[in-house]
Structures are given as structure tokens and as C-alpha cells.
PDB file of C-alpha atoms in Angstrom:
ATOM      1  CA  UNK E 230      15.719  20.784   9.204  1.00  0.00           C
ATOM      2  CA  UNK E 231      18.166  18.995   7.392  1.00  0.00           C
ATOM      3  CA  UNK E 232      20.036  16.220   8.858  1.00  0.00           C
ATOM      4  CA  UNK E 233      22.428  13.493   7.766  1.00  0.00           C
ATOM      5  CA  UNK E 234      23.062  10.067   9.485  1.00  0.00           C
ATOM      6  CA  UNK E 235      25.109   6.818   8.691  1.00  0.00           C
ATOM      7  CA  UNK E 236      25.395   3.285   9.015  1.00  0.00           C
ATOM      8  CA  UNK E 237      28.205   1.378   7.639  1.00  0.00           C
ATOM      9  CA  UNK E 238      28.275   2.386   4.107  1.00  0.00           C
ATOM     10  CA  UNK E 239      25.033   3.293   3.971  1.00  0.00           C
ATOM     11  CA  UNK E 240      23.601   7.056   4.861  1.00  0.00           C
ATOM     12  CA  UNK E 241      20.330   9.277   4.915  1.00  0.00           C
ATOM     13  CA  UNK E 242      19.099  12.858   4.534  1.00  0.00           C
ATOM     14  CA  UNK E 243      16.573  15.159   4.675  1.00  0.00           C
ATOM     15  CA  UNK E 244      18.172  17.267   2.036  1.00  0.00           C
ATOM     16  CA  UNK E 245      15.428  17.059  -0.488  1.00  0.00           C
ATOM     17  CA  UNK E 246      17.915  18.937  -2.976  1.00  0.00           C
ATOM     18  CA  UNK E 247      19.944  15.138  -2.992  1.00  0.00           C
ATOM     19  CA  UNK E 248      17.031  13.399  -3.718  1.00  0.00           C
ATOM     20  CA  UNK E 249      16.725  11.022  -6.765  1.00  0.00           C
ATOM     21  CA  UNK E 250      13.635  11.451  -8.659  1.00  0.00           C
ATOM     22  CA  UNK E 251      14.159   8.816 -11.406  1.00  0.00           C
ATOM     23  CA  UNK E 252      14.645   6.440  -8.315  1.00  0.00           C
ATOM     24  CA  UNK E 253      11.573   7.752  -6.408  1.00  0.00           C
ATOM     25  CA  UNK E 254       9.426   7.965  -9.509  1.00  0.00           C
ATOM     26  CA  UNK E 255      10.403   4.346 -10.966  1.00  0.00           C
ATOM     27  CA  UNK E 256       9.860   2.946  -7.791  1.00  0.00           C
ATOM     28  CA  UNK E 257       6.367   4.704  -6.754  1.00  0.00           C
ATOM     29  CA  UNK E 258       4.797   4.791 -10.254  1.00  0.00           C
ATOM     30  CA  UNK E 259       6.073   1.489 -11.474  1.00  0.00           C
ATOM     31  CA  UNK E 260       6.867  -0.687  -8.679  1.00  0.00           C
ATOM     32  CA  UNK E 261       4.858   0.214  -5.604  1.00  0.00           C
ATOM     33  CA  UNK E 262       1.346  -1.309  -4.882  1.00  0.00           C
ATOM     34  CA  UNK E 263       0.576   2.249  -3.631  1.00  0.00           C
ATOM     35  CA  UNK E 264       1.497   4.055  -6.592  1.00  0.00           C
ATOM     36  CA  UNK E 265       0.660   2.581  -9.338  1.00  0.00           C
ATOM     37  CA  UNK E 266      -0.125   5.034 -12.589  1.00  0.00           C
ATOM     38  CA  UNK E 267       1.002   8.478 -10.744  1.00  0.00           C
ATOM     39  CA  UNK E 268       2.643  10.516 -12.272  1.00  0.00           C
ATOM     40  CA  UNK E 269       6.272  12.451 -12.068  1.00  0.00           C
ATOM     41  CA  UNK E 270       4.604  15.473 -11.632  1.00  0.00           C
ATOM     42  CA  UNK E 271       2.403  14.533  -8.631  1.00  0.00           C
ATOM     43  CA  UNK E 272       5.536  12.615  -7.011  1.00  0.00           C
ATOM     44  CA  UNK E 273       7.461  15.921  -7.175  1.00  0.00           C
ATOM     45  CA  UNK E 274       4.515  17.686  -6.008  1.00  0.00           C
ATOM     46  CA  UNK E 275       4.011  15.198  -2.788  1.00  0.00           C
ATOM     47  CA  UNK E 276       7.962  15.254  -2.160  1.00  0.00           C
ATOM     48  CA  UNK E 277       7.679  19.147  -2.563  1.00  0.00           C
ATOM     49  CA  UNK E 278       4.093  19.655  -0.241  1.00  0.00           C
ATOM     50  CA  UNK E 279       6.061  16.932   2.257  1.00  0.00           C
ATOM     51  CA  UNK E 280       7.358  18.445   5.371  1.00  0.00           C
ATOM     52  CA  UNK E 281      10.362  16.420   5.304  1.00  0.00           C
ATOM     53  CA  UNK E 282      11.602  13.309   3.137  1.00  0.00           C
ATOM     54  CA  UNK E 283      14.394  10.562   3.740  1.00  0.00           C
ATOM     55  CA  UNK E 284      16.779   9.731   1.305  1.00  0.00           C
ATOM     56  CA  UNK E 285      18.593   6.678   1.993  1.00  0.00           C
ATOM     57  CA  UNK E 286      21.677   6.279  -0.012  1.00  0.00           C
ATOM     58  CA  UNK E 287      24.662   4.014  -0.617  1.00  0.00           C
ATOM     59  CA  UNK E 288      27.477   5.732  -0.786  1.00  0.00           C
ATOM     60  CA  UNK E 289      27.336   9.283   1.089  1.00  0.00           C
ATOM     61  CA  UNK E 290      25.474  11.562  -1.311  1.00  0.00           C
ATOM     62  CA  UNK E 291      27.108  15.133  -0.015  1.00  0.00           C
ATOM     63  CA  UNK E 292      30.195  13.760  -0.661  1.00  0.00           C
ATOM     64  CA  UNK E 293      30.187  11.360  -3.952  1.00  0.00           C
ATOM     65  CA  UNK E 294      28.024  12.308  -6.546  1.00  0.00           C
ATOM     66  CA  UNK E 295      27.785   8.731  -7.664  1.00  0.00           C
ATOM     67  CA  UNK E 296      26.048   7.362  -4.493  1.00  0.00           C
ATOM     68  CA  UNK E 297      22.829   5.183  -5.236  1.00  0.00           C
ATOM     69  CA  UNK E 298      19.791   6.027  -3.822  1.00  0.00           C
ATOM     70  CA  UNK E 299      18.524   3.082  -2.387  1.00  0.00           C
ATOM     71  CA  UNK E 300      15.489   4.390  -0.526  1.00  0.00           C
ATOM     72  CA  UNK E 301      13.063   6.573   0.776  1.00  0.00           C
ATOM     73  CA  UNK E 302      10.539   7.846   3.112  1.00  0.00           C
ATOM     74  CA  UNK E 303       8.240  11.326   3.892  1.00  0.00           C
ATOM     75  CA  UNK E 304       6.178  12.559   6.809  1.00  0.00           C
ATOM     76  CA  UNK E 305       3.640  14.891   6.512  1.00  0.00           C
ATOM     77  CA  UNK E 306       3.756  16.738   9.595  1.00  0.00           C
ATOM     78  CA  UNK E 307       2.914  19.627  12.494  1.00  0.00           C
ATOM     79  CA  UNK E 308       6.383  18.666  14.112  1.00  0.00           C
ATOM     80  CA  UNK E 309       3.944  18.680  17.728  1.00  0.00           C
ATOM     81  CA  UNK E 310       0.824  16.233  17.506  1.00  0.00           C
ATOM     82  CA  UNK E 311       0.920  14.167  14.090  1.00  0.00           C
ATOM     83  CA  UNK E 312       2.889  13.012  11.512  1.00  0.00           C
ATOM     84  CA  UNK E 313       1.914  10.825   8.682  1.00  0.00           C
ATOM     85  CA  UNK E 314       4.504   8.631   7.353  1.00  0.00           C
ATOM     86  CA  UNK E 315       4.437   7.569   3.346  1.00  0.00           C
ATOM     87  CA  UNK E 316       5.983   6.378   0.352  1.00  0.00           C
ATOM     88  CA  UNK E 317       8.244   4.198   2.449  1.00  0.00           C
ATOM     89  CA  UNK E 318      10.639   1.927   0.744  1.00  0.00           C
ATOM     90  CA  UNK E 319      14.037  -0.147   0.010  1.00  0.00           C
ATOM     91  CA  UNK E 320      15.330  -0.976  -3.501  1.00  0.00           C
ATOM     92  CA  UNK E 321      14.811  -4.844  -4.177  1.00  0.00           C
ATOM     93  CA  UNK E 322      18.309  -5.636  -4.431  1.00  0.00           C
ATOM     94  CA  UNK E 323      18.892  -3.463  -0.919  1.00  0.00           C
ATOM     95  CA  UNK E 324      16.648  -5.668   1.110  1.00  0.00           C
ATOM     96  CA  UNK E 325      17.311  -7.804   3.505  1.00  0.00           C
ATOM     97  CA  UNK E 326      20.057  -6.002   5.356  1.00  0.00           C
ATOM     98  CA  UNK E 327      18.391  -4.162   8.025  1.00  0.00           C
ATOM     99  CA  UNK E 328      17.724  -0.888   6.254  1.00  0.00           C
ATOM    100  CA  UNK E 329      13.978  -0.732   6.434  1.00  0.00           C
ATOM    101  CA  UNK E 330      14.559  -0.586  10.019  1.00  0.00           C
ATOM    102  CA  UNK E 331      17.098   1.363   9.940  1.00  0.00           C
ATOM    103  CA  UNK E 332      15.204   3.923   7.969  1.00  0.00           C
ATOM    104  CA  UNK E 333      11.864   3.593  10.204  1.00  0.00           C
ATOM    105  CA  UNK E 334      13.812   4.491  13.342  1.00  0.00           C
ATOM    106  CA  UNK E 335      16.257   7.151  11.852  1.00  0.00           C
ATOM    107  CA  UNK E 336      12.617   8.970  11.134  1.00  0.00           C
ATOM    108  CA  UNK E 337      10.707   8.099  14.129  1.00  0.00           C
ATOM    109  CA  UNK E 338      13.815   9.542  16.413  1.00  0.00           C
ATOM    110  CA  UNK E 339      14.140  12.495  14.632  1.00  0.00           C
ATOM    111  CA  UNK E 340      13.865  14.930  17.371  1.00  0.00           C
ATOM    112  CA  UNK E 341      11.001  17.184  16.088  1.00  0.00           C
ATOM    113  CA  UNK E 342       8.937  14.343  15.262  1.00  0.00           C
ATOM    114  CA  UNK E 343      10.085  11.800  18.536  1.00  0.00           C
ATOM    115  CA  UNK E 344       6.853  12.423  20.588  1.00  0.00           C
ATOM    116  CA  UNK E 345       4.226  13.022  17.509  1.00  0.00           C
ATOM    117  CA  UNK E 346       1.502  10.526  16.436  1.00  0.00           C
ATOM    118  CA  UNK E 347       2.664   8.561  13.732  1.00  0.00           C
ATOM    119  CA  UNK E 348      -0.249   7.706  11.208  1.00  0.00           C
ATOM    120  CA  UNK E 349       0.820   5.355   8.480  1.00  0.00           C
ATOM    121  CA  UNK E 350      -1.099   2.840   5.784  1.00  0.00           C
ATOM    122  CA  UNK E 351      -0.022  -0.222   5.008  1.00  0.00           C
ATOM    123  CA  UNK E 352      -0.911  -3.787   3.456  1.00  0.00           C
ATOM    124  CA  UNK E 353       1.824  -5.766   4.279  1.00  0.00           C
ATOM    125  CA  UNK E 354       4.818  -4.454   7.158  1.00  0.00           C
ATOM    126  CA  UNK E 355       2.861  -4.319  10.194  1.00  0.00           C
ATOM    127  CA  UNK E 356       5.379  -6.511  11.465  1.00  0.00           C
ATOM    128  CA  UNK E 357       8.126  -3.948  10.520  1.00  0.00           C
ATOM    129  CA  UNK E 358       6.055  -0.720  12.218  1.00  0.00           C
ATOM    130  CA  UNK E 359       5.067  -2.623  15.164  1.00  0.00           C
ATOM    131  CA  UNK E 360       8.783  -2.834  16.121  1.00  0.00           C
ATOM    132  CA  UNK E 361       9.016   1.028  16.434  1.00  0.00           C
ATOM    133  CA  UNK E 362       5.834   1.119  18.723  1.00  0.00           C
ATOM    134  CA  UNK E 363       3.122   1.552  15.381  1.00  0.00           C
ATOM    135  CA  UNK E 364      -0.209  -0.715  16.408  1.00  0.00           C
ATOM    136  CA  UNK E 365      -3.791  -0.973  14.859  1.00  0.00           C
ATOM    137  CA  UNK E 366      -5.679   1.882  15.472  1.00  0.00           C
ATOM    138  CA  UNK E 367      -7.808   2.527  19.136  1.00  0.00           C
ATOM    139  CA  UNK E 368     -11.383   3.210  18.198  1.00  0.00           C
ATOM    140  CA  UNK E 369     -11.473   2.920  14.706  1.00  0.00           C
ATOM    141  CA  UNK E 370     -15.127   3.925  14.901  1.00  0.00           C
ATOM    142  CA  UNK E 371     -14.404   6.915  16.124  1.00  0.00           C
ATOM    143  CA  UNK E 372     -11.825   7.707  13.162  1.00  0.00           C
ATOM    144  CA  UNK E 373     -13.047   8.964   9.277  1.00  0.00           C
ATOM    145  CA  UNK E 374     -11.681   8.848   6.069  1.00  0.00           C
ATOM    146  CA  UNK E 375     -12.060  10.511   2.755  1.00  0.00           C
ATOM    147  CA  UNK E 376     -10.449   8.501   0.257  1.00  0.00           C
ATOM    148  CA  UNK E 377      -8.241   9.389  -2.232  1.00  0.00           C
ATOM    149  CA  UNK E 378      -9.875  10.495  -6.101  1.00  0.00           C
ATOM    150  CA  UNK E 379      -6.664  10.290  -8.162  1.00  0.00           C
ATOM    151  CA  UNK E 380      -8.544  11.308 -10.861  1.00  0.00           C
ATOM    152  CA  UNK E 381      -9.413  15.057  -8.850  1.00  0.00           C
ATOM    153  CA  UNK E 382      -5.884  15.253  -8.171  1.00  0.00           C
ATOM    154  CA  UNK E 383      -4.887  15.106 -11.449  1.00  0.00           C
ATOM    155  CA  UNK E 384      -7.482  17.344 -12.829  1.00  0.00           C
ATOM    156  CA  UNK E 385      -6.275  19.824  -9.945  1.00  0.00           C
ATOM    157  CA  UNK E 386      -2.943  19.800 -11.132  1.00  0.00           C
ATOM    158  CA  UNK E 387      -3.419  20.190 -14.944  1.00  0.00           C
ATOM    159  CA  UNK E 388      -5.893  22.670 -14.359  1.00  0.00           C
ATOM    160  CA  UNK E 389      -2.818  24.554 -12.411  1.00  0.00           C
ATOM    161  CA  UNK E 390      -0.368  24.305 -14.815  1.00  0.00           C
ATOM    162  CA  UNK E 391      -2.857  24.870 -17.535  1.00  0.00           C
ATOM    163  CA  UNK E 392      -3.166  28.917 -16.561  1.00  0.00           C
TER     164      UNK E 392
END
């Protein structure tokens, strides 16, 4: 599934193969509450295990090899019952102009994923989610959680690459 939409000036794909990592890794392992410390590797590795990611662009980046990724987005999904949406963000300087929600409902009316259950964490744009039907979760007692051990994951991975 690879798909291409635009607004204005402004466009975004599920071609993974036009993704920017520099932009996704700067922004995840540098900037990003979320992601703070990863490393390259594992961001390739989530963008790579991700069923599909959104690249939002300036500039349309099939067309102009100079167009500025601006953004991005992956779901983790079946394509029939859930999808968990991640790694969601806008560029600083891109903010402000609609884009987040832009991006949010360019994924959420993406046809394979249109009737799935979104699952999504987040500390501070409940207010942005809640616009594209997103609410607290029913029954929270009835939901479970292991957390994430970072420090697994990485042992994991070098152990991987190590043979």
C-alpha cells in the first residue's frame, strides 16, 4: 500500500523508500519526549517492523528530490481490528499551520485502516486526537500493559547483529 496525497504545497506518503532518516532520527532521538537516547538503528528497525509510515513533506518528494521532510507518523497494524499509531510529529518551524491535523486524518482515512481501533500514547495532544474521534480508554481495568525495557531491546538487537 503505497499512497500519496496533497495539500497546498505540502504532501504525504507511505513510500517508506522517500523517507528521511536524518529527519526521523534527529527528531525521535533528540527532540521527542518519547524518544529520547534511541538509537538509529532501532528507529530504522521500528520504521522497517511498521506496517505502514507517513512521510509528510514540503515540496512533493516523487517529484523534487530537494523536498523537506517535515513530518511523520506509523501504525502498527492488522489492517481489520487494531492499529497503533506512533512516532507522530511536525517539525518546529512547520507548526502551526494545520498539518498535525492534516496528517492525523490523512492516516485515520486511509481506507484499510478507516474502521480499525486506533490505540495511541500520548502526554500532551489529546486535544488534537480527540478531533478525529480518539477518547480515554473504556475500562481501563480491564486493559494490561507490559512496559517497555529499552535496555532488552537493545541487548536484542546487538545480540542480532553480533552473529
Amino acid at each position: 500500500m503505497k499512497s500519496t496525497y496533497s495539500y497546498n504545497q505540502f504532501f504525504i506518503t507511505t513510500n517508506k523508500d522517500l523517507l528521511n532518516l536524518d529527519v526521523i532520527e534527529q527528531f525521535i532521538c533528540h527532540e521527542s519526549y518519547w524518544g529520547k537516547g534511541m538509537t538509529r538503528d532501532l528507529v530504522e528497525k521500528s520504521i522497517e517492523n511498521s506496517n505502514v509510515c507517513f512521510g509528510l513533506f514540503d515540496g512533493n518528494p516523487q517529484e523534487n528530490s530537494s523536498a523537506k521532510q517535515i513530518g511523520f507518523a506509523r501504525v502498527i497494524t492488522d489492517f481489520v481490528r487494531f492499529a497503533y499509531l506512533a512516532d507522530v510529529f511536525v517539525i518546529k518551524e512547520y507548526r502551526g499551520q494545520g498539518l498535525s491535523k492534516w496528517l492525523i486524518e490523512t492516516i485515520v482515512s486511509e481506507p484499510k485502516l478507516k474502521g480499525a481501533a486506533f490505540h495511541l500514547t500520548t502526554r500532551d495532544a489529546h486535544s488534537l486526537y480527540e478531533k478525529f474521534g480518539f477518547r480515554p480508554i473504556d475500562q481501563p481495568e480491564n486493559r494490561m500493559l507490559r512496559p517497555l525495557n529499552i535496555e532488552q531491546i537493545y541487548k536484542a538487537y546487538k545480540k542480532a547483529t553480533d552473529n
